[in-house]
CSV table of C-alpha atoms and ligand atoms in Angstrom, one decimal:
chain,number,residue,atom,x,y,z
A,29,MET,CA,-22.2,34.1,25.3
A,30,LYS,CA,-22.0,31.6,28.0
A,31,GLN,CA,-22.2,28.8,25.2
A,32,ALA,CA,-19.0,30.2,23.6
A,33,GLU,CA,-17.2,30.5,26.8
A,34,ARG,CA,-18.5,26.5,27.6
A,35,ILE,CA,-16.7,26.0,24.1
A,36,ASP,CA,-13.4,28.0,24.8
A,37,ASP,CA,-13.4,26.0,28.3
A,38,LEU,CA,-13.9,22.5,26.2
A,39,ILE,CA,-11.3,23.4,23.7
A,40,THR,CA,-8.6,24.7,26.5
A,41,ARG,CA,-9.2,21.0,28.2
A,42,PHE,CA,-9.2,19.2,24.4
A,43,LEU,CA,-5.5,20.7,24.0
A,44,LYS,CA,-4.1,19.8,27.3
A,45,HIS,CA,-5.2,16.0,26.0
A,46,ASP,CA,-8.5,15.8,28.3
A,47,LYS,CA,-10.4,12.3,26.9
A,48,GLN,CA,-13.9,13.8,28.1
A,49,ALA,CA,-13.5,17.1,26.5
A,50,LEU,CA,-12.5,14.9,23.4
A,51,ALA,CA,-15.4,13.1,23.4
A,52,ARG,CA,-17.6,16.3,24.2
A,53,ILE,CA,-16.0,18.3,21.4
A,54,ILE,CA,-17.1,15.3,18.8
A,55,THR,CA,-20.4,15.3,20.0
A,56,ARG,CA,-21.2,19.1,19.9
A,57,VAL,CA,-19.5,19.2,16.1
A,58,GLU,CA,-21.8,16.0,15.4
A,59,ASN,CA,-24.9,17.5,16.6
A,60,ASN,CA,-24.8,21.1,16.2
A,61,PRO,CA,-23.4,22.7,12.8
A,62,LYS,CA,-22.7,26.4,14.3
A,63,ASP,CA,-20.6,24.9,17.2
A,64,ALA,CA,-19.0,22.6,14.5
A,65,GLN,CA,-17.6,25.7,12.9
A,66,THR,CA,-16.7,27.7,16.2
A,67,ILE,CA,-14.8,24.8,17.4
A,68,LEU,CA,-12.8,24.0,14.0
A,69,ASN,CA,-12.4,27.2,13.1
A,70,GLN,CA,-10.4,27.6,16.8
A,71,LEU,CA,-8.4,24.6,15.8
A,72,VAL,CA,-7.1,25.0,12.5
A,73,GLN,CA,-3.9,25.9,13.8
A,74,HIS,CA,-3.6,22.6,15.6
A,75,SER,CA,-2.4,19.6,13.5
A,76,ASN,CA,-0.2,16.6,14.3
A,77,ASP,CA,-0.2,15.5,10.9
A,78,ALA,CA,-1.6,12.5,12.1
A,79,PHE,CA,-1.4,9.4,9.5
A,80,VAL,CA,-4.8,8.0,8.7
A,81,VAL,CA,-5.2,4.2,7.9
A,82,GLY,CA,-8.3,2.1,6.9
A,83,ILE,CA,-8.6,-1.2,7.8
A,84,THR,CA,-11.6,-3.3,6.1
A,85,GLY,CA,-12.5,-6.9,5.8
A,86,SER,CA,-15.5,-9.2,5.9
A,87,PRO,CA,-17.3,-9.4,9.3
A,88,GLY,CA,-15.6,-11.7,11.9
A,89,THR,CA,-12.2,-11.6,10.4
A,90,GLY,CA,-10.5,-10.1,13.3
A,91,LYS,CA,-10.3,-6.2,12.4
A,92,SER,CA,-11.1,-5.1,16.1
A,93,THR,CA,-8.8,-7.4,17.6
A,94,LEU,CA,-6.1,-6.7,15.3
A,95,ILE,CA,-6.7,-2.8,15.8
A,96,ALA,CA,-6.1,-3.1,19.3
A,97,GLN,CA,-3.0,-4.7,19.2
A,98,LEU,CA,-1.7,-2.3,16.8
A,99,ALA,CA,-2.8,0.4,18.7
A,100,ASP,CA,-1.3,-1.0,21.7
A,101,LEU,CA,2.3,-1.4,19.7
A,102,LEU,CA,1.8,2.1,18.7
A,103,ALA,CA,0.7,3.4,21.9
A,104,ASN,CA,3.8,1.7,23.7
A,105,GLN,CA,5.8,4.1,21.7
A,106,ASP,CA,4.2,7.0,23.4
A,107,LEU,CA,2.4,7.7,19.8
A,108,MET,CA,-1.0,8.9,20.3
A,109,VAL,CA,-3.9,6.5,18.6
A,110,GLY,CA,-7.3,7.5,17.8
A,111,ILE,CA,-9.5,4.6,16.4
A,112,ILE,CA,-12.9,5.2,14.7
A,113,SER,CA,-15.0,2.1,14.3
A,114,VAL,CA,-17.9,2.3,11.7
A,115,ASP,CA,-20.4,0.3,12.9
A,116,PRO,CA,-22.1,-2.1,10.1
A,117,SER,CA,-25.3,-1.5,10.2
A,118,SER,CA,-26.6,-5.2,10.5
A,119,PRO,CA,-27.9,-5.9,13.7
A,120,ILE,CA,-25.6,-8.9,14.4
A,121,TYR,CA,-22.8,-7.0,14.6
A,122,GLY,CA,-23.9,-3.6,15.3
A,123,GLY,CA,-22.2,-2.1,18.5
A,124,ALA,CA,-19.8,-5.4,18.8
A,125,PHE,CA,-16.8,-3.2,18.8
A,126,LEU,CA,-16.7,-2.9,22.5
A,127,GLY,CA,-19.1,-5.0,24.0
A,128,ASP,CA,-17.2,-8.4,23.9
A,129,ARG,CA,-13.7,-7.7,22.9
A,130,VAL,CA,-11.9,-8.0,25.5
A,131,ARG,CA,-8.4,-6.4,24.3
A,132,MET,CA,-10.8,-3.7,23.2
A,133,ARG,CA,-12.0,-2.9,26.7
A,134,GLU,CA,-8.2,-3.1,27.9
A,135,ILE,CA,-6.8,-0.2,25.0
A,136,ILE,CA,-9.5,2.1,25.8
A,137,LEU,CA,-8.1,2.4,29.4
A,138,ASN,CA,-4.5,3.3,27.3
A,139,PRO,CA,-4.2,7.2,28.0
A,140,ASN,CA,-2.6,7.4,24.6
A,141,VAL,CA,-5.6,5.6,22.9
A,142,PHE,CA,-9.2,6.9,22.0
A,143,ILE,CA,-12.1,5.2,20.7
A,144,ARG,CA,-15.2,6.3,19.2
A,145,SER,CA,-18.1,4.7,17.0
A,146,ILE,CA,-20.1,5.9,13.9
A,147,ALA,CA,-23.1,4.2,13.3
A,148,SER,CA,-23.5,3.3,9.5
A,149,ARG,CA,-27.2,3.8,9.7
A,150,GLY,CA,-28.6,6.7,7.5
A,151,SER,CA,-27.3,8.0,4.6
A,152,THR,CA,-23.1,7.7,3.4
A,153,GLY,CA,-23.0,11.4,3.1
A,154,GLY,CA,-24.0,11.1,6.7
A,155,ILE,CA,-20.8,8.6,7.7
A,156,SER,CA,-18.5,10.8,5.3
A,157,LYS,CA,-18.9,14.0,7.2
A,158,ALA,CA,-18.8,12.5,10.9
A,159,LEU,CA,-15.7,10.7,9.6
A,160,TYR,CA,-14.0,13.7,8.2
A,161,ASP,CA,-14.8,15.6,11.3
A,162,ILE,CA,-13.5,13.4,13.7
A,163,ILE,CA,-10.6,12.8,11.8
A,164,ARG,CA,-9.8,16.3,12.1
A,165,LEU,CA,-10.4,16.7,15.7
A,166,TYR,CA,-8.3,13.5,16.1
A,167,ASP,CA,-5.6,15.4,14.2
A,168,ALA,CA,-5.8,18.8,16.0
A,169,TYR,CA,-5.9,16.7,19.4
A,170,GLY,CA,-2.6,15.6,18.9
A,171,MET,CA,-3.1,12.0,17.6
A,172,ASP,CA,-0.4,10.3,15.5
A,173,TYR,CA,-2.3,7.8,14.1
A,174,ILE,CA,-5.9,7.5,13.3
A,175,LEU,CA,-7.1,3.8,12.5
A,176,ILE,CA,-10.8,3.6,11.0
A,177,GLU,CA,-12.5,0.0,11.2
A,178,THR,CA,-15.3,-0.7,8.7
A,179,VAL,CA,-16.7,-3.9,6.9
A,180,GLY,CA,-15.8,-4.5,3.4
A,181,ALA,CA,-19.3,-4.6,2.3
A,182,GLY,CA,-21.9,-2.3,1.2
A,183,GLN,CA,-21.4,1.7,0.7
A,184,THR,CA,-19.4,2.4,3.8
A,185,GLU,CA,-16.1,1.0,2.6
A,186,VAL,CA,-15.9,3.8,0.0
A,187,ASP,CA,-15.5,6.4,2.6
A,188,ILE,CA,-12.3,4.9,3.8
A,189,PHE,CA,-11.0,4.9,0.3
A,190,ASP,CA,-11.6,8.4,-0.2
A,191,LEU,CA,-10.1,9.7,3.7
A,192,ALA,CA,-7.3,7.0,4.8
A,193,TYR,CA,-3.9,7.2,3.2
A,194,THR,CA,-3.4,3.3,3.7
A,195,ILE,CA,-5.6,0.8,2.9
A,196,ILE,CA,-5.4,-2.4,5.1
A,197,LEU,CA,-7.9,-5.4,3.3
A,198,LEU,CA,-8.1,-8.3,5.9
A,199,THR,CA,-8.8,-11.8,4.7
A,200,ILE,CA,-8.7,-15.2,6.7
A,201,PRO,CA,-7.1,-18.6,5.5
A,202,GLY,CA,-9.2,-21.0,3.6
A,203,THR,CA,-13.1,-19.5,3.6
A,204,GLY,CA,-13.3,-18.5,-0.6
A,205,ASP,CA,-12.8,-14.8,1.1
A,206,ASN,CA,-10.0,-14.3,-1.3
A,207,VAL,CA,-12.7,-14.9,-4.4
A,208,GLN,CA,-15.1,-12.3,-2.5
A,209,VAL,CA,-12.1,-10.0,-2.2
A,210,LEU,CA,-11.7,-10.2,-6.1
A,211,LYS,CA,-15.2,-9.6,-6.8
A,212,ALA,CA,-15.9,-6.6,-5.1
A,213,GLY,CA,-13.0,-5.0,-6.4
A,214,LEU,CA,-11.1,-4.6,-3.4
A,215,LEU,CA,-7.8,-6.1,-4.9
A,216,GLU,CA,-6.9,-2.8,-6.8
A,217,ILE,CA,-7.6,-0.9,-4.2
A,218,ALA,CA,-6.0,-2.1,-0.8
A,219,ASP,CA,-2.4,-0.9,0.1
A,220,ILE,CA,-1.6,-3.9,2.4
A,221,PHE,CA,-2.9,-7.3,2.6
A,222,VAL,CA,-3.4,-8.8,5.6
A,223,ILE,CA,-4.0,-13.0,6.4
A,224,ASN,CA,-5.2,-12.8,9.9
A,225,LYS,CA,-6.1,-15.8,11.9
A,226,SER,CA,-2.7,-17.7,10.3
A,227,ASP,CA,-3.2,-19.8,13.2
A,228,LEU,CA,-5.9,-21.6,10.9
A,229,GLY,CA,-3.4,-22.2,8.0
A,230,GLY,CA,-2.9,-19.5,5.2
A,231,ASP,CA,0.0,-21.0,3.2
A,232,TRP,CA,-2.2,-21.4,0.4
A,233,ASP,CA,-4.0,-18.2,0.8
A,234,LYS,CA,-1.2,-15.9,0.0
A,235,ILE,CA,0.2,-17.7,-2.8
A,236,ASN,CA,-3.4,-17.4,-4.2
A,237,LEU,CA,-3.5,-14.0,-3.3
A,238,ASN,CA,-0.1,-13.1,-5.1
A,239,MET,CA,-1.0,-14.6,-8.1
A,240,MET,CA,-4.4,-12.5,-8.1
A,241,LEU,CA,-2.6,-9.4,-7.4
A,242,GLN,CA,0.0,-10.0,-10.4
A,243,SER,CA,-2.9,-10.6,-12.7
A,244,VAL,CA,-4.3,-7.3,-11.6
A,245,GLN,CA,-1.5,-5.2,-11.3
A,246,GLU,CA,0.6,-4.3,-14.6
A,247,SER,CA,3.6,-2.5,-13.7
A,248,PRO,CA,2.9,-0.9,-10.1
A,249,ASP,CA,5.2,1.2,-8.4
A,250,TRP,CA,3.9,0.0,-4.9
A,251,ARG,CA,3.5,-3.9,-4.5
A,252,PRO,CA,1.2,-4.5,-2.0
A,253,PRO,CA,2.7,-6.6,0.6
A,254,ILE,CA,0.8,-9.6,2.0
A,255,VAL,CA,1.7,-10.1,6.0
A,256,ARG,CA,0.3,-13.0,8.0
A,257,THR,CA,-1.1,-12.4,11.6
A,258,VAL,CA,-2.7,-14.0,14.2
A,259,ALA,CA,-4.1,-10.9,16.1
A,260,THR,CA,-5.6,-12.7,19.1
A,261,GLU,CA,-1.6,-13.9,19.9
A,262,ASN,CA,-0.2,-10.6,18.8
A,263,GLN,CA,1.7,-12.6,16.0
A,264,GLY,CA,2.5,-10.4,13.2
A,265,ILE,CA,1.6,-6.9,14.0
A,266,MET,CA,4.9,-5.6,14.4
A,267,GLU,CA,5.4,-6.4,10.6
A,268,LEU,CA,2.0,-5.0,9.6
A,269,TYR,CA,3.6,-1.7,11.5
A,270,GLN,CA,6.5,-1.9,9.6
A,271,ALA,CA,4.7,-2.3,6.3
A,272,ILE,CA,2.4,0.7,6.8
A,273,GLN,CA,5.4,2.8,7.8
A,274,THR,CA,7.1,1.5,4.4
A,275,HIS,CA,3.8,2.4,2.1
A,276,ARG,CA,3.9,5.8,4.5
A,277,ASN,CA,7.4,6.6,3.2
A,278,TYR,CA,6.2,5.5,-0.4
A,279,LEU,CA,3.5,8.1,-0.4
A,280,THR,CA,5.4,10.8,1.1
A,281,CYS,CA,8.8,10.5,-1.2
A,282,SER,CA,6.6,10.1,-4.0
A,283,GLY,CA,4.6,13.3,-3.3
A,284,LYS,CA,1.1,10.8,-3.1
A,285,LEU,CA,0.3,12.1,0.2
A,286,ASP,CA,0.5,15.8,-0.6
A,287,ALA,CA,-1.6,15.0,-3.7
A,288,LYS,CA,-3.8,12.7,-1.6
A,289,LYS,CA,-4.8,15.3,1.1
A,290,ARG,CA,-5.4,17.7,-1.4
A,291,ALA,CA,-8.1,15.5,-3.0
A,292,ILE,CA,-9.7,14.8,0.2
A,293,VAL,CA,-10.1,18.7,0.8
A,294,SER,CA,-11.1,19.6,-2.4
A,295,LYS,CA,-13.8,17.0,-2.7
A,296,LYS,CA,-15.0,18.0,1.0
A,297,LEU,CA,-14.9,21.7,-0.1
A,298,ARG,CA,-17.2,20.7,-3.5
A,299,THR,CA,-19.5,18.7,-1.3
A,300,LEU,CA,-19.8,21.4,1.0
A,301,LEU,CA,-20.2,24.3,-1.0
A,302,GLU,CA,-22.7,22.1,-3.3
A,303,THR,CA,-24.9,21.9,-0.1
A,304,LEU,CA,-24.5,25.3,1.0
A,305,VAL,CA,-25.0,26.8,-2.3
A,306,PHE,CA,-28.6,24.6,-3.6
A,307,ASP,CA,-30.0,24.8,0.2
A,308,GLU,CA,-29.3,28.8,-0.2
A,309,LEU,CA,-31.2,28.6,-3.6
A,310,VAL,CA,-33.8,26.9,-2.4
A,311,ARG,CA,-34.4,29.2,0.3
A,312,ARG,CA,-34.5,32.1,-1.8
A,313,TYR,CA,-35.6,31.2,-5.2
A,314,PHE,CA,-37.9,28.3,-5.2
A,315,SER,CA,-41.7,27.1,-3.6
A,316,ILE,CA,-42.1,23.8,-2.5
A,317,GLN,CA,-45.0,24.0,-4.9
A,318,GLU,CA,-42.8,24.5,-8.0
A,319,LEU,CA,-40.7,22.0,-7.0
A,320,ASP,CA,-43.7,19.6,-6.7
A,321,SER,CA,-45.2,20.4,-9.8
A,322,SER,CA,-41.8,20.3,-11.7
A,323,ILE,CA,-41.5,16.5,-10.2
A,324,ASP,CA,-45.4,15.8,-11.5
A,325,ALA,CA,-44.3,17.2,-15.0
A,326,ILE,CA,-41.7,14.7,-14.9
A,327,LEU,CA,-43.7,11.7,-13.8
A,328,LYS,CA,-46.4,12.8,-16.1
A,329,GLY,CA,-43.7,12.2,-19.0
A,330,SER,CA,-44.7,16.5,-20.0
A,331,LYS,CA,-40.8,17.1,-19.6
A,332,ASP,CA,-37.6,15.3,-19.2
A,333,ILE,CA,-35.8,15.8,-15.7
A,334,TYR,CA,-32.5,17.7,-17.6
A,335,THR,CA,-34.8,20.5,-19.1
A,336,VAL,CA,-36.8,20.6,-15.8
A,337,ALA,CA,-33.5,21.2,-14.2
A,338,TYR,CA,-32.3,24.1,-16.5
A,339,ASP,CA,-35.6,25.4,-16.6
A,340,LEU,CA,-35.4,26.4,-12.9
A,341,LEU,CA,-32.1,27.3,-12.9
A,342,GLN,CA,-32.3,30.0,-15.7
A,343,PRO,CA,-34.5,32.4,-14.2
A,344,ILE,CA,-32.0,32.4,-11.5
A,345,LEU,CA,-28.9,32.7,-13.5
A,346,ASP,CA,-31.0,35.7,-15.3
A,347,LYS,CA,-31.3,37.3,-12.0
A,348,ILE,CA,-27.6,37.1,-11.0
A,349,GLU,CA,-26.8,38.6,-14.0
A,350,ARG,CA,-28.8,41.7,-14.0
A,351,HIS,CA,-27.3,42.1,-10.7
A,352,THR,CA,-23.5,42.0,-12.0
A,353,PRO,CA,-22.3,44.9,-12.9
B,419,GTP,N1,-8.2,-18.2,15.6
B,419,GTP,C1,-8.2,-16.8,15.4
B,419,GTP,N2,-9.3,-16.1,15.8
B,419,GTP,C2,-8.9,-14.8,16.1
B,419,GTP,C3,-7.8,-14.2,15.5
B,419,GTP,N3,-8.1,-12.8,15.1
B,419,GTP,C4,-9.4,-12.5,15.8
B,419,GTP,N4,-10.1,-13.8,16.2
B,419,GTP,C5,-11.1,-14.2,16.8
B,419,GTP,O1,-12.7,-13.9,15.4
B,419,GTP,C6,-13.4,-13.3,16.1
B,419,GTP,C7,-13.8,-11.6,15.4
B,419,GTP,O2,-12.6,-10.9,15.8
B,419,GTP,P1,-13.1,-9.5,15.7
B,419,GTP,O3,-11.8,-8.7,15.9
B,419,GTP,O4,-14.3,-9.1,16.5
B,419,GTP,O5,-13.4,-9.2,14.2
B,419,GTP,P2,-14.1,-8.0,13.4
B,419,GTP,O6,-13.4,-8.2,11.7
B,419,GTP,O7,-13.9,-6.7,14.0
B,419,GTP,O8,-15.7,-8.4,13.5
B,419,GTP,P3,-16.9,-7.4,13.1
B,419,GTP,O9,-16.6,-5.7,13.4
B,419,GTP,O10,-18.1,-8.0,14.1
B,419,GTP,O11,-17.0,-7.7,11.6
B,419,GTP,C8,-13.1,-13.2,17.7
B,419,GTP,O12,-13.6,-14.2,18.6
B,419,GTP,C9,-11.7,-13.0,17.7
B,419,GTP,O13,-11.5,-13.5,19.0
B,419,GTP,C10,-6.9,-14.9,15.1
B,419,GTP,O14,-5.5,-14.6,14.8
B,419,GTP,N5,-7.0,-16.1,15.4
B,420,MG,MG1,-15.2,-5.3,14.9
């Protein structure tokens, strides 16, 4: 009972835009599934229709610097911005989001801006869940924009492609980074390209990127714009914001935004149900020994994995059938 009152109190403060309450609520949702259900259920009516933007690119391309500038621009228009940084697992970059980035430390003091990091160590499913929950909480809190930073390598970026409405890909001039982008299959997925560090060049990179885009896209109804920025000097940030607005309008008018939102909820609900149903079935019907001996049978080559799975499932289906009128 006491626990529930404390959650109510936290939610009251959360809805009054108390950043400390937001931080505590995120922690409660991350750490305790029961609290998560209570909290998220109490917040269902609250949504600000936040627009979710994913920003990805190789390490050091300037993602954090750019996000800080973009957040500043949005906050100055009286918009509220929630930032999520998915920390790369490499210890070299891990945790660097706030540490030595002066702009980031400034931006966090802005009352309209809130930052949260998620460690990408651990399972991909874990990041996906944390991202989904924080996005939902930011939206309920009243954020207008949610900006997610991930390094475009490994598994993590897949999650933002699933969850963000607009994907921005950062490259930098003259590093062959474009080739990496092409290899990673990011060209087809990005909605907006940014050539950051344009103080170091970028004319040729823009032409190059344009050619690459033409070769992969046959007749797109959205042609990704290429924006050149110097994040450290706050140059090109307004153009980037306009490009985001244009993409947002395109998604809204074409019905793709609603379709995307539906796909996100559908996928999330399915994953959740899979876990719940599986856990419940294991709890009710399987013994650890039974599962272990099935694994032994597969390893010994006496049964194939599909047969084992169906053999395990069939008695459960029979039982359910017998109980269904
Ligand atoms: N010359 C120049 N340097 C920049 C620019 N933008 C960012 N930088 C510098 O590039 C370095 C990396 O910037 P970050 O914003 O930390 O890059 P990041 O992509 O977030 O890096 P990780 O999170 O570690 O992957 C910093 O020293 C920035 O000051 C730019 O437009 N021009
Ligand atoms: Mg960063």
